[in-house]
Tab-separated table of C-alpha atoms in Angstrom:
chain	number	residue	atom	x	y	z
A	22	MET	CA	157.634	58.361	118.843
A	23	LEU	CA	158.242	61.851	118.919
A	24	SER	CA	158.468	62.535	115.451
A	25	ARG	CA	157.575	65.770	114.441
A	26	LYS	CA	157.832	69.094	115.537
A	27	SER	CA	153.681	69.142	116.480
A	28	ASP	CA	154.207	66.128	118.531
A	29	PHE	CA	157.076	67.888	120.501
A	30	PHE	CA	154.703	71.170	121.395
A	31	ILE	CA	151.707	69.166	121.882
A	32	ALA	CA	154.048	66.937	124.491
A	33	PHE	CA	155.284	70.375	126.227
A	34	LEU	CA	151.937	71.700	126.261
A	35	VAL	CA	150.950	68.733	128.475
A	36	ILE	CA	153.556	69.020	130.699
A	37	CYS	CA	152.753	72.852	131.161
A	38	LEU	CA	149.484	71.817	131.698
A	39	MET	CA	150.189	68.886	134.376
A	40	LEU	CA	152.980	71.431	136.337
A	41	LEU	CA	149.889	73.924	136.681
A	42	LEU	CA	147.588	71.160	138.299
A	43	LEU	CA	150.967	70.441	140.167
A	44	MET	CA	151.023	74.017	141.096
A	45	THR	CA	147.173	74.343	142.360
A	46	VAL	CA	147.773	70.985	144.214
A	47	HIS	CA	151.386	72.242	145.437
A	48	ALA	CA	149.450	75.582	146.615
A	49	ALA	CA	146.389	73.931	148.323
A	50	PHE	CA	148.522	71.600	150.467
A	51	SER	CA	150.999	74.786	151.202
A	52	VAL	CA	147.864	76.598	152.383
A	53	ARG	CA	146.684	73.482	154.541
A	54	HIS	CA	149.829	73.127	155.662
A	55	ALA	CA	150.411	77.195	156.793
A	56	MET	CA	147.149	77.011	158.567
A	57	PRO	CA	148.042	75.953	162.100
A	58	ASN	CA	150.734	78.607	162.154
A	59	ILE	CA	148.389	81.141	160.430
A	60	GLN	CA	145.642	80.456	163.322
A	61	ALA	CA	148.690	80.589	166.048
A	62	LYS	CA	149.444	83.935	164.497
A	63	ALA	CA	145.629	84.950	164.555
A	64	ARG	CA	145.721	83.780	168.289
A	65	MET	CA	148.586	85.703	168.821
A	66	VAL	CA	146.692	89.151	167.304
A	67	ARG	CA	143.470	88.203	169.426
A	68	GLY	CA	145.499	87.805	172.745
A	69	LEU	CA	147.595	90.600	172.718
A	70	HIS	CA	145.063	92.988	170.857
A	71	LEU	CA	147.146	93.722	167.446
A	72	THR	CA	145.950	96.338	164.538
A	73	ASP	CA	148.623	95.886	162.419
A	74	LEU	CA	151.449	93.399	160.640
A	75	SER	CA	154.999	94.524	161.549
A	76	LEU	CA	155.754	95.161	157.798
A	77	PHE	CA	157.432	99.002	157.945
A	78	THR	CA	159.025	99.641	161.078
A	79	ASP	CA	160.396	103.162	159.624
A	80	ALA	CA	157.503	105.441	160.875
A	81	ARG	CA	154.862	105.221	163.183
A	82	TYR	CA	152.109	105.895	160.419
A	83	THR	CA	154.086	102.792	158.282
A	84	ARG	CA	154.209	100.823	161.538
A	85	HIS	CA	150.659	101.174	162.320
A	86	PRO	CA	148.776	102.680	159.368
A	87	SER	CA	145.666	101.921	160.617
A	88	MET	CA	145.828	103.564	163.897
A	89	ALA	CA	147.713	106.985	162.355
A	90	ASP	CA	145.720	109.631	162.722
A	91	LEU	CA	143.978	112.258	160.405
A	92	HIS	CA	147.209	114.639	159.602
A	93	THR	CA	149.732	112.028	158.823
A	94	ALA	CA	149.526	112.755	155.415
A	95	PHE	CA	151.034	116.321	156.342
A	96	GLN	CA	152.597	115.176	159.439
A	97	ASP	CA	155.713	117.349	159.258
A	98	HIS	CA	154.745	120.104	157.332
A	99	PRO	CA	151.390	120.770	154.926
A	100	MET	CA	153.443	121.013	152.185
A	101	SER	CA	156.146	118.199	152.586
A	102	PHE	CA	157.558	115.554	150.871
A	103	GLU	CA	156.856	112.042	151.907
A	104	HIS	CA	160.232	111.165	154.017
A	105	PHE	CA	159.991	107.501	154.336
A	106	PRO	CA	160.552	105.289	151.198
A	107	SER	CA	157.763	103.112	153.021
A	108	GLY	CA	155.198	105.774	153.093
A	109	ALA	CA	155.338	105.842	149.227
A	110	ILE	CA	154.050	102.010	149.138
A	111	VAL	CA	151.750	102.448	152.393
A	112	PHE	CA	148.438	103.756	151.392
A	113	PRO	CA	146.617	106.464	153.612
A	114	PRO	CA	144.319	104.849	156.042
A	115	SER	CA	140.951	104.546	154.834
A	116	HIS	CA	139.398	106.541	157.572
A	117	ILE	CA	140.871	109.454	156.632
A	118	HIS	CA	138.922	108.699	152.992
A	119	SER	CA	135.659	108.534	155.321
A	120	TYR	CA	136.411	111.529	156.740
A	121	GLY	CA	136.296	113.336	153.536
A	122	LEU	CA	139.716	115.088	154.095
A	123	ASP	CA	140.743	114.236	150.503
A	124	GLN	CA	137.845	116.152	148.897
B	21	MET	CA	140.549	62.121	112.475
B	22	GLY	CA	140.799	64.142	109.728
B	23	TRP	CA	140.386	67.283	111.288
B	24	ILE	CA	143.194	66.782	113.622
B	25	ASN	CA	145.843	65.835	111.292
B	26	LYS	CA	144.917	68.241	109.396
B	27	GLN	CA	145.690	70.731	112.653
B	28	ARG	CA	148.601	68.944	112.784
B	29	ASN	CA	149.946	69.529	109.559
B	30	ILE	CA	149.288	73.524	110.268
B	31	LEU	CA	150.946	73.226	113.812
B	32	ASP	CA	154.236	71.709	112.223
B	33	PHE	CA	154.296	74.179	109.270
B	34	ALA	CA	153.337	77.077	112.217
B	35	LEU	CA	156.261	75.844	114.412
B	36	ASN	CA	159.005	75.867	111.275
B	37	SER	CA	157.782	79.075	109.812
B	38	LEU	CA	158.095	80.619	114.002
B	39	LEU	CA	161.766	79.015	113.418
B	40	ARG	CA	162.608	80.591	110.087
B	41	ARG	CA	162.239	84.180	111.950
B	42	LYS	CA	164.252	82.549	115.045
B	43	GLY	CA	166.037	85.945	115.965
B	44	LYS	CA	162.732	88.082	116.192
B	45	ASN	CA	160.331	85.396	117.657
B	46	SER	CA	162.685	84.429	120.338
B	47	ALA	CA	163.488	88.132	121.251
B	48	LEU	CA	159.319	88.644	121.301
B	49	PHE	CA	159.179	85.404	123.286
B	50	VAL	CA	161.873	86.131	126.300
B	51	VAL	CA	160.274	89.996	126.730
B	52	TYR	CA	156.681	88.324	126.429
B	53	THR	CA	157.555	85.706	129.490
B	54	GLY	CA	159.032	88.496	130.952
B	55	ILE	CA	156.221	90.845	131.572
B	56	ILE	CA	154.214	87.649	132.589
B	57	PHE	CA	156.358	86.449	135.311
B	58	LEU	CA	156.382	90.474	136.702
B	59	VAL	CA	152.589	90.505	136.616
B	60	SER	CA	151.858	86.978	137.824
B	61	SER	CA	154.358	87.805	140.605
B	62	ILE	CA	152.723	90.865	141.595
B	63	ILE	CA	149.212	88.974	141.572
B	64	PHE	CA	150.768	86.019	143.444
B	65	SER	CA	152.405	87.903	146.136
B	66	SER	CA	149.405	90.757	146.652
B	67	GLU	CA	146.520	88.097	146.652
B	68	SER	CA	148.760	86.085	149.059
B	69	ILE	CA	149.676	89.206	151.884
B	70	LYS	CA	146.152	90.295	151.270
B	71	ARG	CA	144.480	86.714	152.221
B	72	GLU	CA	147.286	85.770	155.362
B	73	SER	CA	146.565	89.742	156.664
B	74	GLN	CA	142.665	89.280	156.317
B	75	ILE	CA	142.732	86.091	158.213
B	76	LEU	CA	145.190	88.096	160.835
B	77	LEU	CA	143.420	91.364	161.190
B	78	GLU	CA	140.019	89.125	161.790
B	79	ASN	CA	141.067	88.851	165.223
B	80	SER	CA	141.863	92.329	166.054
B	81	PRO	CA	139.833	94.488	168.366
B	82	GLU	CA	135.915	95.304	167.322
B	83	VAL	CA	136.719	98.850	167.800
B	84	VAL	CA	139.760	100.777	169.177
B	85	VAL	CA	139.405	104.518	170.998
B	86	GLN	CA	142.172	106.819	170.214
B	87	ARG	CA	141.968	110.342	172.283
B	88	THR	CA	143.325	112.847	169.578
B	89	ILE	CA	144.079	116.489	170.575
B	90	ALA	CA	145.443	119.018	167.824
B	91	GLY	CA	144.864	116.629	165.726
B	92	ARG	CA	147.800	114.048	167.300
B	93	HIS	CA	146.844	110.652	168.670
B	94	ASP	CA	147.194	111.307	172.657
B	95	LEU	CA	146.844	109.374	175.782
B	96	ILE	CA	143.721	108.503	177.389
B	97	PRO	CA	142.404	108.820	180.377
B	98	GLU	CA	141.281	105.781	182.827
B	99	GLN	CA	138.235	107.611	182.994
B	100	TYR	CA	136.790	107.183	179.817
B	101	ILE	CA	136.413	103.721	180.838
B	102	GLY	CA	133.342	104.038	182.700
B	103	GLN	CA	131.795	106.489	179.895
B	104	LEU	CA	132.137	103.995	177.321
B	105	LYS	CA	130.672	100.973	179.165
B	106	SER	CA	127.542	103.045	179.420
B	107	ILE	CA	126.901	103.113	176.040
B	108	ARG	CA	124.160	100.488	175.141
B	109	GLY	CA	125.448	97.561	173.383
B	110	VAL	CA	128.698	97.627	174.490
B	111	GLN	CA	130.113	94.269	176.564
B	112	GLU	CA	134.284	95.157	177.418
B	113	VAL	CA	136.182	97.865	177.311
B	114	LYS	CA	139.927	97.496	178.392
B	115	GLY	CA	142.766	100.373	178.002
B	116	ARG	CA	145.593	99.237	175.847
B	117	LEU	CA	149.239	100.015	176.686
B	118	TRP	CA	151.416	100.364	173.971
B	119	GLY	CA	154.410	102.580	172.205
B	120	TYR	CA	157.479	102.934	170.261
B	121	TYR	CA	161.146	102.824	171.262
B	122	PHE	CA	164.107	103.562	169.139
B	123	GLU	CA	167.054	102.139	170.019
B	124	PRO	CA	169.804	104.411	168.596
B	125	GLY	CA	172.797	101.591	168.801
B	126	VAL	CA	170.812	99.622	165.976
B	127	GLN	CA	168.712	102.417	164.765
B	128	ALA	CA	165.699	100.308	164.812
B	129	ASN	CA	162.194	101.136	166.073
B	130	TYR	CA	160.696	98.583	168.484
B	131	THR	CA	157.012	98.353	169.965
B	132	PHE	CA	156.125	98.010	173.244
B	133	VAL	CA	153.074	96.130	174.240
B	134	VAL	CA	151.690	95.151	177.676
B	135	PRO	CA	149.833	91.956	177.651
B	136	ASP	CA	146.389	91.361	179.819
B	137	GLU	CA	148.538	88.982	181.464
B	138	PHE	CA	152.276	89.047	181.785
B	139	LEU	CA	153.259	85.965	182.755
B	140	TYR	CA	157.067	87.024	183.872
B	141	GLY	CA	156.238	89.635	185.808
B	142	PRO	CA	158.129	93.157	186.053
B	143	GLY	CA	161.978	92.762	185.388
B	144	TYR	CA	161.634	90.330	182.055
B	145	ILE	CA	160.617	91.012	178.326
B	146	VAL	CA	159.324	88.613	175.686
B	147	ILE	CA	160.852	89.517	172.281
B	148	GLY	CA	159.718	89.228	168.504
B	149	ASN	CA	162.162	87.402	166.488
B	150	GLY	CA	163.474	90.858	164.878
B	151	VAL	CA	164.432	92.083	167.649
B	152	SER	CA	166.312	89.013	168.860
B	153	LYS	CA	168.328	89.682	165.535
B	154	THR	CA	169.000	93.155	165.497
B	155	PHE	CA	170.020	93.223	169.274
B	156	LEU	CA	171.907	89.862	168.787
B	157	ALA	CA	169.753	88.846	172.148
B	158	GLY	CA	168.960	85.406	173.303
B	159	LYS	CA	167.006	83.712	176.033
B	160	GLY	CA	168.543	84.899	179.220
B	161	ASP	CA	170.660	87.844	177.964
B	162	ILE	CA	169.975	91.448	179.621
B	163	LEU	CA	169.310	94.351	177.721
B	164	PRO	CA	169.469	98.021	178.443
B	165	PHE	CA	166.407	100.403	177.932
B	166	LYS	CA	167.086	104.270	178.287
B	167	THR	CA	163.756	105.536	180.607
B	168	LEU	CA	161.838	108.636	180.292
B	169	ASP	CA	164.496	110.445	182.809
B	170	GLY	CA	167.947	109.327	180.840
B	171	SER	CA	168.413	106.925	183.207
B	172	TYR	CA	169.004	102.916	182.105
B	173	THR	CA	166.641	100.129	183.277
B	174	SER	CA	168.016	96.353	182.686
B	175	LEU	CA	165.725	93.974	181.626
B	176	GLU	CA	165.825	90.539	181.259
B	177	VAL	CA	164.886	88.529	177.939
B	178	ALA	CA	162.913	85.351	179.506
B	179	ASP	CA	161.675	84.280	175.541
B	180	ILE	CA	161.539	84.705	171.897
B	181	LEU	CA	158.358	85.017	170.031
B	182	SER	CA	158.345	82.180	167.313
B	183	PRO	CA	160.154	83.433	164.081
B	184	ASP	CA	157.088	82.094	162.186
B	185	SER	CA	155.056	84.939	163.907
B	186	GLU	CA	157.165	87.545	162.367
B	187	ILE	CA	154.511	88.924	160.412
B	188	VAL	CA	152.762	90.438	163.280
B	189	SER	CA	155.548	90.287	166.084
B	190	SER	CA	158.964	90.989	164.879
B	191	ASP	CA	159.624	93.917	166.383
B	192	LEU	CA	157.266	93.716	169.364
B	193	ILE	CA	158.781	93.814	173.033
B	194	LEU	CA	156.130	92.090	175.402
B	195	LEU	CA	156.659	93.338	179.137
B	196	SER	CA	154.573	94.294	182.151
B	197	GLU	CA	152.973	97.264	182.840
B	198	TYR	CA	155.178	98.631	185.883
B	199	ASP	CA	158.308	98.313	183.457
B	200	PHE	CA	156.453	99.916	180.672
B	201	ARG	CA	155.509	103.039	182.278
B	202	LYS	CA	159.062	103.159	183.698
B	203	VAL	CA	160.599	103.359	180.645
B	204	THR	CA	157.792	105.689	179.021
B	205	GLY	CA	157.050	107.383	181.407
B	206	MET	CA	153.303	107.064	180.982
B	207	GLN	CA	151.694	108.169	183.847
B	208	LYS	CA	149.112	105.782	185.769
B	209	GLY	CA	145.472	106.378	185.099
B	210	PHE	CA	146.468	106.970	181.329
B	211	TYR	CA	146.250	104.605	178.668
B	212	THR	CA	147.641	104.866	174.635
B	213	ASP	CA	144.032	103.906	173.448
B	214	MET	CA	140.867	101.669	174.412
B	215	ILE	CA	139.234	98.707	172.952
B	216	LEU	CA	135.907	97.660	172.842
B	217	LYS	CA	134.018	94.254	172.740
B	218	VAL	CA	130.228	94.795	171.694
B	219	ARG	CA	127.375	92.640	171.762
B	220	ASN	CA	126.169	92.810	168.095
B	221	THR	CA	128.225	93.554	165.600
B	222	ARG	CA	125.372	94.742	163.661
B	223	GLU	CA	125.005	97.801	166.366
B	224	LEU	CA	128.781	99.158	165.639
B	225	GLN	CA	127.651	101.859	163.245
B	226	ALA	CA	125.054	103.407	166.680
B	227	ILE	CA	128.093	102.605	169.182
B	228	THR	CA	130.739	104.488	167.009
B	229	ASP	CA	128.267	107.505	166.682
B	230	LYS	CA	127.557	107.528	170.035
B	231	ILE	CA	131.291	107.252	171.280
B	232	ARG	CA	131.848	110.721	169.107
B	233	ARG	CA	128.824	112.264	170.851
B	234	ILE	CA	129.702	111.736	174.206
B	235	LEU	CA	133.419	111.688	173.920
B	236	PRO	CA	134.104	114.441	171.346
B	237	ASP	CA	137.840	114.350	171.581
B	238	THR	CA	137.941	110.305	170.437
B	239	ARG	CA	138.044	108.749	167.332
B	240	PRO	CA	136.758	105.214	167.441
B	241	ILE	CA	138.564	102.957	164.725
B	242	THR	CA	136.732	99.627	163.951
B	243	ARG	CA	137.686	96.259	162.779
B	244	ASN	CA	136.612	96.790	159.168
B	245	GLU	CA	138.099	100.048	158.796
B	246	ILE	CA	141.956	98.087	160.018
B	247	MET	CA	140.841	95.768	157.254
B	248	ARG	CA	139.869	98.001	154.658
B	249	THR	CA	143.039	99.938	155.311
B	250	TYR	CA	145.171	96.692	154.420
B	251	GLU	CA	143.332	95.776	151.480
B	252	ALA	CA	144.380	99.407	150.134
B	253	ILE	CA	147.728	99.061	151.299
B	254	PHE	CA	148.308	95.767	149.482
B	255	ASP	CA	145.903	97.217	146.035
B	256	TRP	CA	147.938	100.284	146.033
B	257	ARG	CA	151.373	98.553	146.670
B	258	SER	CA	150.717	96.366	143.620
B	259	GLY	CA	149.942	99.324	141.726
B	260	ILE	CA	152.981	101.052	142.252
B	261	LEU	CA	154.660	97.529	141.258
B	262	LEU	CA	152.245	97.488	138.159
B	263	ALA	CA	153.381	101.164	137.273
B	264	VAL	CA	157.015	100.463	137.682
B	265	ILE	CA	156.754	97.541	134.813
B	266	SER	CA	154.206	99.373	132.920
B	267	GLY	CA	157.210	101.279	131.159
B	268	ALA	CA	158.384	97.803	130.104
B	269	ALA	CA	154.973	96.362	129.521
B	270	PHE	CA	154.179	99.263	127.050
B	271	ALA	CA	157.494	98.817	125.197
B	272	PHE	CA	156.572	94.935	125.053
B	273	ILE	CA	152.987	96.269	123.918
B	274	ILE	CA	154.209	98.159	120.994
B	275	PHE	CA	156.721	95.459	119.963
B	276	ALA	CA	153.982	93.104	119.904
B	277	TRP	CA	151.544	94.551	118.203
B	278	ASP	CA	154.087	95.737	115.469
B	279	LYS	CA	154.967	92.061	115.113
B	280	ALA	CA	151.401	90.990	115.395
B	281	THR	CA	149.556	93.838	113.202
B	282	GLY	CA	151.958	94.276	110.353
B	283	LEU	CA	153.184	91.407	108.600
B	284	SER	CA	156.365	91.672	106.848
B	285	SER	CA	156.317	91.495	103.068
B	286	GLU	CA	157.941	88.269	103.171
B	287	GLU	CA	155.562	86.766	105.576
B	288	LYS	CA	152.411	88.495	102.969
B	289	LYS	CA	154.441	86.439	100.285
B	290	GLU	CA	154.316	83.138	101.939
B	291	ILE	CA	150.699	83.614	102.684
B	292	GLY	CA	149.977	84.453	98.837
B	293	ILE	CA	151.906	81.550	97.832
B	294	LEU	CA	150.109	79.264	100.395
B	295	LYS	CA	146.842	80.509	99.018
B	296	GLY	CA	148.441	79.676	95.321
B	297	ILE	CA	149.123	76.065	96.236
B	298	GLY	CA	145.404	75.557	97.144
B	299	TRP	CA	145.471	76.588	100.814
B	300	GLU	CA	142.087	77.968	102.209
B	301	THR	CA	141.354	81.159	104.129
B	302	SER	CA	140.477	79.164	107.020
B	303	ASP	CA	143.755	77.122	106.757
B	304	VAL	CA	146.202	80.257	106.385
B	305	LEU	CA	144.064	81.573	109.550
B	306	PHE	CA	144.477	78.140	111.473
B	307	MET	CA	148.264	78.572	110.732
B	308	LYS	CA	148.539	82.279	112.099
B	309	THR	CA	146.440	81.190	114.971
B	310	TRP	CA	148.474	78.520	116.001
B	311	GLU	CA	151.581	80.959	115.665
B	312	GLY	CA	150.161	83.356	118.268
B	313	LEU	CA	149.046	80.476	120.371
B	314	ILE	CA	152.546	78.864	120.222
B	315	ILE	CA	154.327	81.977	121.273
B	316	SER	CA	151.565	83.364	123.840
B	317	LEU	CA	150.863	80.149	125.508
B	318	SER	CA	154.797	79.043	126.293
B	319	ALA	CA	155.530	82.674	127.381
B	320	PHE	CA	152.035	82.260	129.253
B	321	PHE	CA	153.185	78.744	131.319
B	322	LEU	CA	156.656	79.772	131.647
B	323	GLY	CA	155.944	83.346	133.386
B	324	VAL	CA	153.604	81.274	135.754
B	325	PHE	CA	155.642	78.965	136.776
B	326	PHE	CA	158.866	81.521	137.244
B	327	ALA	CA	156.568	83.488	139.059
B	328	TYR	CA	155.291	80.707	141.246
B	329	ILE	CA	159.079	79.901	142.266
B	330	HIS	CA	159.647	83.447	142.580
B	331	ILE	CA	157.459	84.433	145.209
B	332	TYR	CA	157.049	81.273	146.946
B	333	PHE	CA	160.485	79.493	146.720
B	334	ALA	CA	162.701	82.128	146.147
B	335	SER	CA	160.644	84.834	148.786
B	336	ALA	CA	160.143	87.262	146.436
B	337	PHE	CA	163.704	88.557	146.109
B	338	LEU	CA	163.303	90.505	143.430
B	339	PHE	CA	160.466	92.589	145.127
B	340	MET	CA	161.903	93.073	148.385
B	341	PRO	CA	163.956	96.028	148.081
B	342	VAL	CA	160.906	98.201	147.110
B	343	LEU	CA	158.977	96.469	150.032
B	344	LYS	CA	161.734	96.860	152.744
B	345	GLY	CA	162.439	100.313	152.310
B	346	TRP	CA	164.341	101.283	155.389
B	347	SER	CA	163.206	99.126	157.604
B	348	VAL	CA	165.945	97.912	159.642
B	349	LEU	CA	163.487	95.284	161.038
B	350	TYR	CA	161.709	93.893	158.033
B	351	PRO	CA	160.059	90.857	159.210
B	352	GLU	CA	161.160	87.479	157.488
B	353	PHE	CA	158.346	85.595	155.971
B	354	ARG	CA	157.006	83.096	153.689
B	355	LEU	CA	154.169	83.862	151.635
B	356	VAL	CA	151.423	81.094	151.588
B	357	PRO	CA	150.167	80.375	148.152
B	358	PHE	CA	146.543	80.994	148.103
B	359	LEU	CA	146.113	80.310	144.609
B	360	ASP	CA	142.943	79.844	143.096
B	361	MET	CA	141.873	79.476	139.316
B	362	PHE	CA	140.414	83.383	139.211
B	363	GLN	CA	144.163	84.660	139.207
B	364	ILE	CA	145.310	82.386	136.960
B	365	THR	CA	142.456	83.009	134.376
B	366	THR	CA	142.866	86.717	134.662
B	367	ILE	CA	147.136	86.341	133.698
B	368	PHE	CA	145.636	84.005	130.578
B	369	PHE	CA	143.115	86.624	129.825
B	370	LEU	CA	145.066	89.488	130.116
B	371	THR	CA	148.301	88.248	128.492
B	372	VAL	CA	147.313	85.199	126.111
B	373	ALA	CA	143.812	86.551	124.616
B	374	PRO	CA	144.884	90.062	123.216
B	375	TYR	CA	148.076	88.610	121.714
B	376	THR	CA	146.646	85.858	119.877
B	377	VAL	CA	143.577	87.997	118.864
B	378	ALA	CA	145.855	90.796	117.160
B	379	THR	CA	147.808	88.112	115.039
B	380	ILE	CA	144.712	86.679	113.408
B	381	ILE	CA	143.073	90.230	112.460
B	382	PRO	CA	146.160	91.343	109.995
B	383	SER	CA	146.151	87.461	108.734
B	384	TRP	CA	142.814	87.892	107.821
B	385	ARG	CA	143.224	90.613	105.997
B	386	ALA	CA	146.318	89.155	104.113
B	387	ALA	CA	144.341	85.999	103.529
B	388	THR	CA	141.528	87.125	101.808
B	389	ILE	CA	143.261	89.277	99.115
B	390	ASP	CA	144.053	87.949	95.967
B	391	PRO	CA	147.315	85.851	95.872
B	392	ASP	CA	148.302	87.051	92.570
B	393	SER	CA	148.714	90.266	94.369
B	394	VAL	CA	150.206	89.510	96.996
B	395	MET	CA	152.853	87.355	95.389
B	396	ARG	CA	154.024	90.481	93.444
B	397	LEU	CA	154.752	92.678	96.249
């Protein structure tokens, strides 16, 4: 049936498109499946009045970036380098910008 | 039918032509797939975590009021509750008790949180799964905590929070107000910060302005700011990862550009012969478009599939060392695939379209010149 190279390529593309479709279906089902768990976590956030995700526990400004004070960026010394690796991948909180300290 | 047959013939020819230059094309294909894999992995993971954090943080307090002294976060006195309650539009004010605890034995930072109502009472704690793993503690175990005066107090683990909630609770230790004040030494009448519930969220701006005015030593942080902070973190983080792979991406762009724009004399001769035996310029262009599409479409599909498996089935194991930092307690969590067509189309137009377009322009140039002069090269 697949006698030519073009047939193989077209079959490959069709399989890929089907897999892409399957991927979106899998994603939709996974989200539906995960929703009760996400909602349980959301209830925990509401019940315990949490403000941050428990992603980086190295330092207080990486554990609770949204609660970091305005001097967090230079908390050790005005010229100090960032001490924790996570500090390099945690963006300064947005309120620091809104206070215009970066200008 | 005739047009379809013609395209199939051209496709056959393009496939054969690619196979004739197997080495160069497979190297290009592998690198191309790798780049699409990395870009898709970054887009998938940052979108997933962004969407989940958005759902979770929509439930965070509407306003948190912090007291700051000399630029540092300080404890807030109980009297402020009355002043905050007097602001029109404020429905409820509560003091929050939370803080950090460093455990030298396991070199980990934990977060103490005092719930509004702690069912188990003094002497007991409820711990996050990360705490349980680092402390090797289970239900019924007794854990020692060093208090402010240097003595130790023992608290019994009453329960462990669900491992599914690690993204918000991994390092949490829930305890009673009495035990919290005993361990941290925080005096009665003081709180870590305060949270506000407002009647109408449209009045938030006016309320925060009023807080700043009547309590100048405080700083209100709104839920919106909390959510914006996380959005910025994840954008920044994916930006950092993109910056890390940009070296590889640029190497690929140079490689692909060279491959796509500069036709080799052999390829030019091939085009000359094709034109000599009766191929039209449009046929040559179709052939080159197919060549570009074969490589870019295959790389796109494989790159996207591998990225999907990497992020959602293999727990993003390639990115984890970058994300974990020095955290001893990095939470174990599975990202949820909040996948939409927008992400797929973004990846498609970022990767497939430029390559395909880049292959057509030089082919068009070669296809429009005289076949005789090309064959003489």
